[in-house]
Amino acid sequence: MTTATMRALEELQAILGPRGWLAGEDMASFTVDIRGSYGGPALLVARPTSTQEVAAVVRVCARHGIAIVPQGGNTSLCGGAVPLTEGAACIVLSLARMNRIVSVDPLNFTMTVEAGCIVDDIREAAHEAGLLFAMNWGASGSAMIGGAISTNAGGLNVLRFGNTREQVLGLEVVLPDGRVWNGLRALRKDASGYDLKHLFIGAEGTLGVVTRAVLRLHARPPLEQTLYAAVSEPARLAELFALARATADADLTAFELIPGDMVELALRQQPAIVRPLDTRAHWYVLVRLAGRSDITAKLETFFSQAFEAGWVADAVLAASLSQEKNLWTLREEIAPLRRLRGKVLKWDASVPIDAIVPLLARAQECATAIHAASRVIAFGHVGDGNLHLSIWPEGTPGELAFDARCDQIVEAIDELIWALGGSICAEHGVGVENRRRVQGQKTALELELMAAIKSLFDPAGLLNPGKLFNP
Ligand SMILES: Cc1cc2nc3c(=O)[nH]c(=O)nc-3n(C[C@H](O)[C@H](O)[C@H](O)COP(=O)(O)OP(=O)(O)OC[C@H]3O[C@@H](n4cnc5c(N)ncnc54)[C@H](O)[C@@H]3O)c2cc1C
């Protein structure tokens, strides 16, 4: 370590105080990602408690050419929040100690929070105020709002309330030179020019450090109910979804697709889950409504019209909280089942809703053409056009011939998703994992504009280097 770097570290330690930084082995959980796939060395983990401290830390790093990796809950699934072995020396900037809910404003339907607030804690605070904060997903008990904003997180309520982008009204951000941009406005309408907050949402910490946010809250619908239906005409999935939308309107909160064989596997693996329906089908849908009244009647109307059209064969309505829970536990069990297969190729893809059925059919054709014994499994949020697509070899998990053809399959499926107008990164972001592949999704002009924005904000390239952009 050079004398200049040692001096920089002393400056950082003085700014942060004795409880505000970690070094040596204490940094272990901050320098490796959640799956143990990515990680690298850091000079120090900074744990500031205020925007002013963040700004002071950033100024010291800018002066000494030290890179900064902003980190929230470190639940990124693409290696976005940890140092890399390549590139400049860096610190991890953990927002975990900036976890105050600054205010809840029920008359304005907003909440102001610091970036290190856990997403589920924000939801709980909104609930206590009789309101709803929409963001919710498998890791929202650990993920922090600054990380969610920086990845434009999706999750379970996107169909009704939109992505994180739609939940953010204002932001405060420390820029790479240490200046603080105060955009903490609580406005639903503002036609005064470029809306800068949108640049930071989904920027994966490459343009600045989010320190506070004004979030949008919603009225809480008192009733919720789910219908589980056996699909008889998968080719008409888009029409089935359109019917649900037309029948339930804004009450529709989820429309999920689940493959029949994964349902059977989940029922075998988890005996506590009760089989919801005796009728066996290749596909099922879960349709959930939340509203003030008539949601059962709307679900019944949806079913009878879909049944008459020949699109569904049978269905069951959750008649109690435990039946409701049973249906969603079944849904949640599907994703982890993929681990049983060893090596599995996975996409979290989005396409226009009417391209979901073509994607399913053509992905199987594509994979089989490269490796005859390939199996495509998909499930996901039809209403968001978001499919979790997996491909694995039939027969022995991790079959060698399949392993040798993985790159070819990945390339072919990426191309297919793009040909259908889709994205290979519907959720989770780009991070390190997808930084090379995502180049193929953007036009030369988009890549040029993105690079220009990056160099305008961060000309020295010190904010989260090696992420989002292909070095
Ligand atoms: C079991 C599981 C289920 C998941 N399900 C979903 C899902 O359904 N939908 C979904 O979208 N994601 C999902 N994820 C991924 C992950 O939870 C989200 O990407 C989440 O938004 C990350 O939040 P975090 O606080 O953990 O951020 P981190 O992982 O710490 O960071 C993520 C990115 O944001 C940057 N960052 C973090 N904080 C800041 C800040 N304050 N300012 C600037 N940049 C910052 C980091 O540098 C990094 O690039 C899941 C993850 C797991 C483990």
Short mmCIF file of N, CA and C in Angstrom, two decimals, residues 224-383:
data_model
loop_
_atom_site.label_atom_id
_atom_site.label_comp_id
_atom_site.label_asym_id
_atom_site.label_seq_id
_atom_site.Cartn_x
_atom_site.Cartn_y
_atom_site.Cartn_z
N GLU A 224 -58.46 -9.70 -0.53
CA GLU A 224 -57.51 -10.33 -1.45
C GLU A 224 -57.93 -11.78 -1.66
N GLN A 225 -57.91 -12.23 -2.90
CA GLN A 225 -58.29 -13.63 -3.15
C GLN A 225 -57.63 -14.13 -4.44
N THR A 226 -57.31 -15.43 -4.43
CA THR A 226 -56.60 -16.01 -5.58
C THR A 226 -57.38 -17.18 -6.17
N LEU A 227 -57.35 -17.25 -7.50
CA LEU A 227 -57.94 -18.38 -8.24
C LEU A 227 -56.80 -19.16 -8.88
N TYR A 228 -56.89 -20.49 -8.78
CA TYR A 228 -55.86 -21.36 -9.38
C TYR A 228 -56.56 -22.15 -10.48
N ALA A 229 -56.13 -21.97 -11.72
CA ALA A 229 -56.87 -22.58 -12.83
C ALA A 229 -55.97 -23.45 -13.69
N ALA A 230 -56.53 -24.58 -14.14
CA ALA A 230 -55.82 -25.47 -15.06
C ALA A 230 -56.07 -24.95 -16.48
N VAL A 231 -54.97 -24.67 -17.19
CA VAL A 231 -55.08 -24.08 -18.53
C VAL A 231 -55.28 -25.20 -19.55
N SER A 232 -56.31 -25.05 -20.42
CA SER A 232 -56.48 -26.11 -21.43
C SER A 232 -55.97 -25.66 -22.80
N GLU A 233 -55.82 -24.35 -22.99
CA GLU A 233 -55.29 -23.89 -24.28
C GLU A 233 -54.14 -22.92 -24.06
N PRO A 234 -52.93 -23.45 -23.80
CA PRO A 234 -51.80 -22.56 -23.51
C PRO A 234 -51.56 -21.54 -24.62
N ALA A 235 -51.90 -21.90 -25.86
CA ALA A 235 -51.65 -20.97 -26.97
C ALA A 235 -52.47 -19.69 -26.81
N ARG A 236 -53.51 -19.72 -25.98
CA ARG A 236 -54.35 -18.53 -25.79
C ARG A 236 -54.05 -17.81 -24.49
N LEU A 237 -52.82 -17.97 -23.99
CA LEU A 237 -52.44 -17.37 -22.70
C LEU A 237 -52.63 -15.84 -22.71
N ALA A 238 -52.22 -15.20 -23.81
CA ALA A 238 -52.33 -13.73 -23.87
C ALA A 238 -53.81 -13.32 -23.79
N GLU A 239 -54.68 -14.09 -24.46
CA GLU A 239 -56.11 -13.77 -24.42
C GLU A 239 -56.66 -14.01 -23.01
N LEU A 240 -56.16 -15.08 -22.37
CA LEU A 240 -56.62 -15.39 -21.00
C LEU A 240 -56.24 -14.23 -20.06
N PHE A 241 -55.02 -13.73 -20.23
CA PHE A 241 -54.59 -12.60 -19.39
C PHE A 241 -55.43 -11.36 -19.69
N ALA A 242 -55.69 -11.12 -20.98
CA ALA A 242 -56.48 -9.94 -21.36
C ALA A 242 -57.89 -10.04 -20.75
N LEU A 243 -58.42 -11.26 -20.68
CA LEU A 243 -59.76 -11.45 -20.08
C LEU A 243 -59.71 -11.11 -18.59
N ALA A 244 -58.65 -11.58 -17.91
CA ALA A 244 -58.52 -11.27 -16.48
C ALA A 244 -58.43 -9.77 -16.27
N ARG A 245 -57.69 -9.12 -17.10
CA ARG A 245 -57.52 -7.66 -17.01
C ARG A 245 -58.86 -6.96 -17.22
N ALA A 246 -59.58 -7.42 -18.26
CA ALA A 246 -60.86 -6.78 -18.58
C ALA A 246 -61.87 -7.01 -17.46
N THR A 247 -61.85 -8.20 -16.85
CA THR A 247 -62.84 -8.53 -15.81
C THR A 247 -62.51 -7.84 -14.49
N ALA A 248 -61.22 -7.81 -14.16
CA ALA A 248 -60.85 -7.34 -12.81
C ALA A 248 -60.35 -5.91 -12.81
N ASP A 249 -59.96 -5.41 -13.96
CA ASP A 249 -59.46 -4.05 -14.09
C ASP A 249 -58.31 -3.82 -13.09
N ALA A 250 -58.38 -2.75 -12.31
CA ALA A 250 -57.25 -2.42 -11.44
C ALA A 250 -57.14 -3.36 -10.24
N ASP A 251 -58.13 -4.23 -10.03
CA ASP A 251 -58.04 -5.16 -8.89
C ASP A 251 -57.06 -6.32 -9.16
N LEU A 252 -56.65 -6.50 -10.40
CA LEU A 252 -55.75 -7.61 -10.72
C LEU A 252 -54.34 -7.29 -10.20
N THR A 253 -53.84 -8.14 -9.27
CA THR A 253 -52.50 -7.87 -8.73
C THR A 253 -51.47 -8.92 -9.15
N ALA A 254 -51.92 -10.08 -9.59
CA ALA A 254 -50.93 -11.08 -10.03
C ALA A 254 -51.58 -12.00 -11.06
N PHE A 255 -50.78 -12.38 -12.04
CA PHE A 255 -51.23 -13.37 -13.03
C PHE A 255 -49.98 -14.19 -13.35
N GLU A 256 -49.87 -15.33 -12.67
CA GLU A 256 -48.64 -16.12 -12.71
C GLU A 256 -48.86 -17.41 -13.48
N LEU A 257 -47.86 -17.82 -14.22
CA LEU A 257 -47.91 -19.07 -14.99
C LEU A 257 -47.02 -20.10 -14.32
N ILE A 258 -47.55 -21.32 -14.12
CA ILE A 258 -46.73 -22.38 -13.50
C ILE A 258 -46.85 -23.65 -14.34
N PRO A 259 -45.73 -24.32 -14.63
CA PRO A 259 -45.81 -25.56 -15.41
C PRO A 259 -46.27 -26.74 -14.55
N GLY A 260 -47.11 -27.59 -15.16
CA GLY A 260 -47.70 -28.72 -14.43
C GLY A 260 -46.66 -29.67 -13.85
N ASP A 261 -45.58 -29.96 -14.61
CA ASP A 261 -44.64 -30.94 -14.06
C ASP A 261 -43.86 -30.38 -12.87
N MET A 262 -43.68 -29.04 -12.83
CA MET A 262 -43.02 -28.46 -11.65
C MET A 262 -43.98 -28.48 -10.45
N VAL A 263 -45.27 -28.36 -10.72
CA VAL A 263 -46.25 -28.48 -9.63
C VAL A 263 -46.16 -29.87 -9.03
N GLU A 264 -46.10 -30.89 -9.90
CA GLU A 264 -46.03 -32.27 -9.40
C GLU A 264 -44.76 -32.47 -8.57
N LEU A 265 -43.64 -31.92 -9.07
CA LEU A 265 -42.37 -32.07 -8.37
C LEU A 265 -42.44 -31.35 -7.01
N ALA A 266 -43.01 -30.16 -7.00
CA ALA A 266 -43.12 -29.39 -5.74
C ALA A 266 -43.99 -30.16 -4.74
N LEU A 267 -45.06 -30.79 -5.23
CA LEU A 267 -45.94 -31.54 -4.32
C LEU A 267 -45.23 -32.77 -3.75
N ARG A 268 -44.36 -33.38 -4.58
CA ARG A 268 -43.59 -34.54 -4.09
C ARG A 268 -42.54 -34.10 -3.08
N GLN A 269 -41.88 -32.97 -3.37
CA GLN A 269 -40.79 -32.50 -2.49
C GLN A 269 -41.30 -31.93 -1.18
N GLN A 270 -42.47 -31.31 -1.22
CA GLN A 270 -42.99 -30.59 -0.04
C GLN A 270 -44.34 -31.17 0.36
N PRO A 271 -44.36 -32.25 1.11
CA PRO A 271 -45.64 -32.90 1.44
C PRO A 271 -46.61 -31.98 2.20
N ALA A 272 -46.09 -30.90 2.78
CA ALA A 272 -46.99 -30.00 3.53
C ALA A 272 -47.90 -29.21 2.58
N ILE A 273 -47.52 -29.11 1.32
CA ILE A 273 -48.36 -28.36 0.37
C ILE A 273 -49.51 -29.27 -0.08
N VAL A 274 -50.72 -28.73 -0.02
CA VAL A 274 -51.91 -29.51 -0.40
C VAL A 274 -52.15 -29.33 -1.91
N ARG A 275 -52.45 -30.46 -2.60
CA ARG A 275 -52.76 -30.35 -4.04
C ARG A 275 -54.01 -29.50 -4.20
N PRO A 276 -53.91 -28.37 -4.92
CA PRO A 276 -55.05 -27.46 -4.95
C PRO A 276 -56.21 -27.98 -5.81
N LEU A 277 -55.88 -28.80 -6.85
CA LEU A 277 -56.90 -29.17 -7.84
C LEU A 277 -56.59 -30.58 -8.34
N ASP A 278 -57.65 -31.42 -8.45
CA ASP A 278 -57.39 -32.78 -8.94
C ASP A 278 -57.11 -32.81 -10.45
N THR A 279 -57.69 -31.88 -11.16
CA THR A 279 -57.49 -31.87 -12.62
C THR A 279 -56.01 -31.61 -12.94
N ARG A 280 -55.43 -32.51 -13.76
CA ARG A 280 -54.01 -32.35 -14.13
C ARG A 280 -53.92 -31.58 -15.44
N ALA A 281 -52.93 -30.69 -15.54
CA ALA A 281 -52.77 -29.91 -16.78
C ALA A 281 -51.29 -29.65 -17.00
N HIS A 282 -50.93 -29.29 -18.23
CA HIS A 282 -49.54 -28.94 -18.52
C HIS A 282 -49.18 -27.58 -17.92
N TRP A 283 -50.19 -26.71 -17.81
CA TRP A 283 -49.95 -25.36 -17.27
C TRP A 283 -51.08 -24.97 -16.33
N TYR A 284 -50.73 -24.18 -15.34
CA TYR A 284 -51.73 -23.58 -14.44
C TYR A 284 -51.48 -22.07 -14.38
N VAL A 285 -52.54 -21.34 -14.05
CA VAL A 285 -52.32 -19.91 -13.75
C VAL A 285 -52.86 -19.59 -12.36
N LEU A 286 -52.17 -18.67 -11.71
CA LEU A 286 -52.62 -18.13 -10.43
C LEU A 286 -53.06 -16.70 -10.69
N VAL A 287 -54.32 -16.41 -10.39
CA VAL A 287 -54.84 -15.08 -10.67
C VAL A 287 -55.28 -14.47 -9.34
N ARG A 288 -54.60 -13.38 -8.92
CA ARG A 288 -54.94 -12.79 -7.62
C ARG A 288 -55.54 -11.40 -7.81
N LEU A 289 -56.65 -11.16 -7.10
CA LEU A 289 -57.26 -9.83 -7.10
C LEU A 289 -57.15 -9.25 -5.69
N ALA A 290 -57.03 -7.94 -5.62
CA ALA A 290 -57.10 -7.25 -4.33
C ALA A 290 -57.94 -6.00 -4.55
N GLY A 291 -58.94 -5.82 -3.67
CA GLY A 291 -59.80 -4.65 -3.89
C GLY A 291 -60.69 -4.37 -2.70
N ARG A 292 -61.69 -3.53 -2.91
CA ARG A 292 -62.59 -3.12 -1.82
C ARG A 292 -63.84 -3.97 -1.79
N SER A 293 -64.29 -4.48 -2.96
CA SER A 293 -65.54 -5.28 -2.97
C SER A 293 -65.57 -6.16 -4.22
N ASP A 294 -66.45 -7.16 -4.18
CA ASP A 294 -66.79 -7.98 -5.36
C ASP A 294 -65.64 -8.77 -5.98
N ILE A 295 -64.57 -8.99 -5.25
CA ILE A 295 -63.46 -9.65 -5.94
C ILE A 295 -63.79 -11.13 -6.22
N THR A 296 -64.56 -11.77 -5.32
CA THR A 296 -64.94 -13.17 -5.59
C THR A 296 -65.80 -13.23 -6.85
N ALA A 297 -66.76 -12.32 -6.95
CA ALA A 297 -67.65 -12.32 -8.13
C ALA A 297 -66.83 -12.10 -9.40
N LYS A 298 -65.85 -11.23 -9.32
CA LYS A 298 -65.03 -10.96 -10.53
C LYS A 298 -64.22 -12.20 -10.93
N LEU A 299 -63.69 -12.91 -9.92
CA LEU A 299 -62.93 -14.13 -10.23
C LEU A 299 -63.85 -15.20 -10.83
N GLU A 300 -65.07 -15.29 -10.30
CA GLU A 300 -66.02 -16.28 -10.84
C GLU A 300 -66.40 -15.94 -12.28
N THR A 301 -66.62 -14.67 -12.54
CA THR A 301 -66.94 -14.25 -13.92
C THR A 301 -65.78 -14.58 -14.86
N PHE A 302 -64.57 -14.27 -14.39
CA PHE A 302 -63.39 -14.56 -15.20
C PHE A 302 -63.35 -16.05 -15.54
N PHE A 303 -63.55 -16.89 -14.50
CA PHE A 303 -63.47 -18.33 -14.74
C PHE A 303 -64.55 -18.78 -15.71
N SER A 304 -65.80 -18.35 -15.50
CA SER A 304 -66.87 -18.89 -16.34
C SER A 304 -66.66 -18.47 -17.80
N GLN A 305 -66.18 -17.24 -18.02
CA GLN A 305 -65.96 -16.82 -19.41
C GLN A 305 -64.77 -17.58 -20.04
N ALA A 306 -63.73 -17.79 -19.25
CA ALA A 306 -62.56 -18.51 -19.77
C ALA A 306 -62.92 -19.97 -20.04
N PHE A 307 -63.77 -20.54 -19.18
CA PHE A 307 -64.19 -21.93 -19.34
C PHE A 307 -65.04 -22.07 -20.62
N GLU A 308 -65.97 -21.13 -20.80
CA GLU A 308 -66.82 -21.17 -22.00
C GLU A 308 -65.99 -21.04 -23.27
N ALA A 309 -64.94 -20.22 -23.19
CA ALA A 309 -64.07 -20.05 -24.37
C ALA A 309 -63.18 -21.27 -24.60
N GLY A 310 -63.13 -22.18 -23.62
CA GLY A 310 -62.30 -23.38 -23.75
C GLY A 310 -60.84 -23.13 -23.38
N TRP A 311 -60.55 -22.03 -22.67
CA TRP A 311 -59.15 -21.71 -22.34
C TRP A 311 -58.72 -22.32 -21.02
N VAL A 312 -59.66 -22.57 -20.12
CA VAL A 312 -59.32 -23.26 -18.86
C VAL A 312 -60.25 -24.45 -18.67
N ALA A 313 -59.74 -25.49 -17.97
CA ALA A 313 -60.51 -26.71 -17.82
C ALA A 313 -61.18 -26.79 -16.45
N ASP A 314 -60.57 -26.19 -15.46
CA ASP A 314 -61.07 -26.33 -14.08
C ASP A 314 -60.38 -25.26 -13.24
N ALA A 315 -60.93 -24.98 -12.08
CA ALA A 315 -60.27 -23.97 -11.22
C ALA A 315 -60.75 -24.12 -9.80
N VAL A 316 -59.97 -23.55 -8.87
CA VAL A 316 -60.39 -23.51 -7.48
C VAL A 316 -60.11 -22.11 -6.94
N LEU A 317 -61.04 -21.64 -6.12
CA LEU A 317 -60.88 -20.32 -5.48
C LEU A 317 -60.40 -20.54 -4.06
N ALA A 318 -59.38 -19.82 -3.63
CA ALA A 318 -58.95 -19.94 -2.23
C ALA A 318 -60.09 -19.43 -1.34
N ALA A 319 -60.55 -20.30 -0.43
CA ALA A 319 -61.71 -19.94 0.38
C ALA A 319 -61.32 -19.54 1.79
N SER A 320 -60.03 -19.60 2.10
CA SER A 320 -59.59 -19.23 3.45
C SER A 320 -58.16 -18.71 3.34
N LEU A 321 -57.69 -18.12 4.42
CA LEU A 321 -56.31 -17.61 4.42
C LEU A 321 -55.31 -18.75 4.21
N SER A 322 -55.62 -19.92 4.83
CA SER A 322 -54.66 -21.03 4.71
C SER A 322 -54.65 -21.57 3.27
N GLN A 323 -55.80 -21.57 2.59
CA GLN A 323 -55.80 -22.01 1.19
C GLN A 323 -55.04 -21.01 0.32
N GLU A 324 -55.23 -19.74 0.64
CA GLU A 324 -54.52 -18.68 -0.09
C GLU A 324 -52.99 -18.88 0.08
N LYS A 325 -52.60 -19.12 1.33
CA LYS A 325 -51.18 -19.28 1.64
C LYS A 325 -50.63 -20.53 0.92
N ASN A 326 -51.44 -21.59 0.90
CA ASN A 326 -51.03 -22.84 0.26
C ASN A 326 -50.71 -22.60 -1.23
N LEU A 327 -51.57 -21.83 -1.91
CA LEU A 327 -51.36 -21.58 -3.34
C LEU A 327 -50.05 -20.81 -3.58
N TRP A 328 -49.78 -19.82 -2.73
CA TRP A 328 -48.59 -19.01 -2.95
C TRP A 328 -47.32 -19.72 -2.47
N THR A 329 -47.48 -20.62 -1.49
CA THR A 329 -46.31 -21.43 -1.11
C THR A 329 -45.94 -22.34 -2.27
N LEU A 330 -46.95 -22.90 -2.91
CA LEU A 330 -46.70 -23.75 -4.09
C LEU A 330 -45.94 -22.95 -5.15
N ARG A 331 -46.38 -21.73 -5.40
CA ARG A 331 -45.72 -20.88 -6.40
C ARG A 331 -44.26 -20.60 -6.00
N GLU A 332 -44.06 -20.30 -4.70
CA GLU A 332 -42.70 -19.95 -4.25
C GLU A 332 -41.75 -21.15 -4.29
N GLU A 333 -42.32 -22.37 -4.20
CA GLU A 333 -41.48 -23.57 -4.21
C GLU A 333 -40.91 -23.90 -5.59
N ILE A 334 -41.49 -23.28 -6.64
CA ILE A 334 -41.09 -23.66 -8.00
C ILE A 334 -39.63 -23.26 -8.28
N ALA A 335 -39.27 -22.01 -7.95
CA ALA A 335 -37.92 -21.53 -8.31
C ALA A 335 -36.81 -22.38 -7.69
N PRO A 336 -36.85 -22.65 -6.37
CA PRO A 336 -35.74 -23.42 -5.78
C PRO A 336 -35.61 -24.84 -6.35
N LEU A 337 -36.71 -25.37 -6.96
CA LEU A 337 -36.63 -26.74 -7.49
C LEU A 337 -35.57 -26.87 -8.59
N ARG A 338 -35.26 -25.73 -9.24
CA ARG A 338 -34.29 -25.80 -10.33
C ARG A 338 -32.92 -26.22 -9.83
N ARG A 339 -32.68 -25.97 -8.51
CA ARG A 339 -31.35 -26.33 -7.96
C ARG A 339 -31.14 -27.84 -7.97
N LEU A 340 -32.23 -28.60 -7.97
CA LEU A 340 -32.11 -30.06 -7.95
C LEU A 340 -31.38 -30.58 -9.18
N ARG A 341 -31.32 -29.75 -10.23
CA ARG A 341 -30.78 -30.23 -11.49
C ARG A 341 -29.29 -29.98 -11.64
N GLY A 342 -28.63 -29.43 -10.65
CA GLY A 342 -27.22 -29.09 -10.82
C GLY A 342 -27.10 -27.92 -11.78
N LYS A 343 -26.29 -28.09 -12.83
CA LYS A 343 -26.07 -26.97 -13.75
C LYS A 343 -27.33 -26.68 -14.58
N VAL A 344 -27.84 -25.47 -14.43
CA VAL A 344 -29.04 -25.07 -15.17
C VAL A 344 -28.75 -23.70 -15.78
N LEU A 345 -29.11 -23.52 -17.05
CA LEU A 345 -28.98 -22.19 -17.65
C LEU A 345 -30.25 -21.42 -17.33
N LYS A 346 -30.09 -20.16 -16.91
CA LYS A 346 -31.28 -19.42 -16.46
C LYS A 346 -31.37 -18.05 -17.11
N TRP A 347 -32.59 -17.65 -17.39
CA TRP A 347 -32.86 -16.29 -17.87
C TRP A 347 -33.97 -15.69 -17.02
N ASP A 348 -33.81 -14.42 -16.67
CA ASP A 348 -34.93 -13.67 -16.11
C ASP A 348 -35.29 -12.69 -17.21
N ALA A 349 -36.14 -13.16 -18.12
CA ALA A 349 -36.36 -12.43 -19.37
C ALA A 349 -37.70 -11.70 -19.35
N SER A 350 -37.76 -10.61 -20.11
CA SER A 350 -39.07 -10.00 -20.32
C SER A 350 -39.30 -9.84 -21.82
N VAL A 351 -40.55 -10.05 -22.21
CA VAL A 351 -40.95 -9.86 -23.61
C VAL A 351 -42.34 -9.21 -23.58
N PRO A 352 -42.79 -8.64 -24.69
CA PRO A 352 -44.18 -8.19 -24.72
C PRO A 352 -45.10 -9.38 -24.39
N ILE A 353 -46.23 -9.10 -23.73
CA ILE A 353 -47.06 -10.20 -23.20
C ILE A 353 -47.47 -11.18 -24.31
N ASP A 354 -47.77 -10.67 -25.50
CA ASP A 354 -48.21 -11.60 -26.55
C ASP A 354 -47.03 -12.36 -27.18
N ALA A 355 -45.81 -12.11 -26.70
CA ALA A 355 -44.66 -12.89 -27.20
C ALA A 355 -44.28 -14.02 -26.24
N ILE A 356 -45.02 -14.15 -25.12
CA ILE A 356 -44.65 -15.19 -24.15
C ILE A 356 -44.82 -16.59 -24.75
N VAL A 357 -45.96 -16.83 -25.40
CA VAL A 357 -46.20 -18.17 -25.96
C VAL A 357 -45.18 -18.47 -27.07
N PRO A 358 -44.95 -17.53 -28.02
CA PRO A 358 -43.89 -17.80 -29.01
C PRO A 358 -42.53 -18.03 -28.37
N LEU A 359 -42.22 -17.29 -27.29
CA LEU A 359 -40.92 -17.49 -26.63
C LEU A 359 -40.81 -18.91 -26.09
N LEU A 360 -41.89 -19.38 -25.44
CA LEU A 360 -41.86 -20.73 -24.87
C LEU A 360 -41.62 -21.77 -25.96
N ALA A 361 -42.37 -21.66 -27.06
CA ALA A 361 -42.26 -22.66 -28.12
C ALA A 361 -40.89 -22.61 -28.78
N ARG A 362 -40.45 -21.38 -29.10
CA ARG A 362 -39.21 -21.27 -29.87
C ARG A 362 -37.98 -21.54 -29.01
N ALA A 363 -38.06 -21.29 -27.70
CA ALA A 363 -36.91 -21.59 -26.83
C ALA A 363 -36.67 -23.09 -26.83
N GLN A 364 -37.75 -23.87 -26.78
CA GLN A 364 -37.58 -25.33 -26.79
C GLN A 364 -36.95 -25.78 -28.12
N GLU A 365 -37.47 -25.23 -29.23
CA GLU A 365 -36.92 -25.59 -30.55
C GLU A 365 -35.43 -25.24 -30.63
N CYS A 366 -35.12 -24.03 -30.19
CA CYS A 366 -33.75 -23.52 -30.25
C CYS A 366 -32.79 -24.42 -29.46
N ALA A 367 -33.19 -24.73 -28.23
CA ALA A 367 -32.33 -25.52 -27.35
C ALA A 367 -32.18 -26.94 -27.91
N THR A 368 -33.28 -27.51 -28.38
CA THR A 368 -33.23 -28.89 -28.89
C THR A 368 -32.36 -28.97 -30.14
N ALA A 369 -32.39 -27.91 -30.96
CA ALA A 369 -31.57 -27.92 -32.18
C ALA A 369 -30.08 -27.98 -31.82
N ILE A 370 -29.71 -27.42 -30.69
CA ILE A 370 -28.28 -27.41 -30.30
C ILE A 370 -27.93 -28.66 -29.49
N HIS A 371 -28.83 -29.02 -28.58
CA HIS A 371 -28.60 -30.22 -27.77
C HIS A 371 -29.95 -30.95 -27.65
N ALA A 372 -30.05 -32.08 -28.36
CA ALA A 372 -31.37 -32.73 -28.53
C ALA A 372 -32.06 -32.99 -27.19
N ALA A 373 -31.29 -33.39 -26.17
CA ALA A 373 -31.92 -33.73 -24.89
C ALA A 373 -31.98 -32.52 -23.95
N SER A 374 -32.40 -31.38 -24.48
CA SER A 374 -32.54 -30.19 -23.62
C SER A 374 -33.99 -30.06 -23.17
N ARG A 375 -34.14 -29.55 -22.00
CA ARG A 375 -35.48 -29.39 -21.44
C ARG A 375 -35.66 -27.93 -21.07
N VAL A 376 -36.73 -27.29 -21.56
CA VAL A 376 -37.00 -25.90 -21.22
C VAL A 376 -38.13 -25.84 -20.20
N ILE A 377 -37.89 -25.16 -19.11
CA ILE A 377 -38.93 -24.97 -18.09
C ILE A 377 -39.10 -23.47 -17.89
N ALA A 378 -40.35 -23.04 -17.83
CA ALA A 378 -40.55 -21.60 -17.61
C ALA A 378 -41.70 -21.38 -16.65
N PHE A 379 -41.59 -20.34 -15.87
CA PHE A 379 -42.70 -19.91 -15.02
C PHE A 379 -42.54 -18.41 -14.83
N GLY A 380 -43.55 -17.78 -14.36
CA GLY A 380 -43.32 -16.35 -14.11
C GLY A 380 -44.53 -15.48 -14.15
N HIS A 381 -44.22 -14.19 -14.23
CA HIS A 381 -45.21 -13.14 -14.07
C HIS A 381 -45.73 -12.75 -15.45
N VAL A 382 -46.77 -13.46 -15.93
CA VAL A 382 -47.27 -13.21 -17.28
C VAL A 382 -47.69 -11.75 -17.43
N GLY A 383 -48.32 -11.22 -16.38
CA GLY A 383 -48.81 -9.85 -16.45
C GLY A 383 -47.71 -8.83 -16.64
#
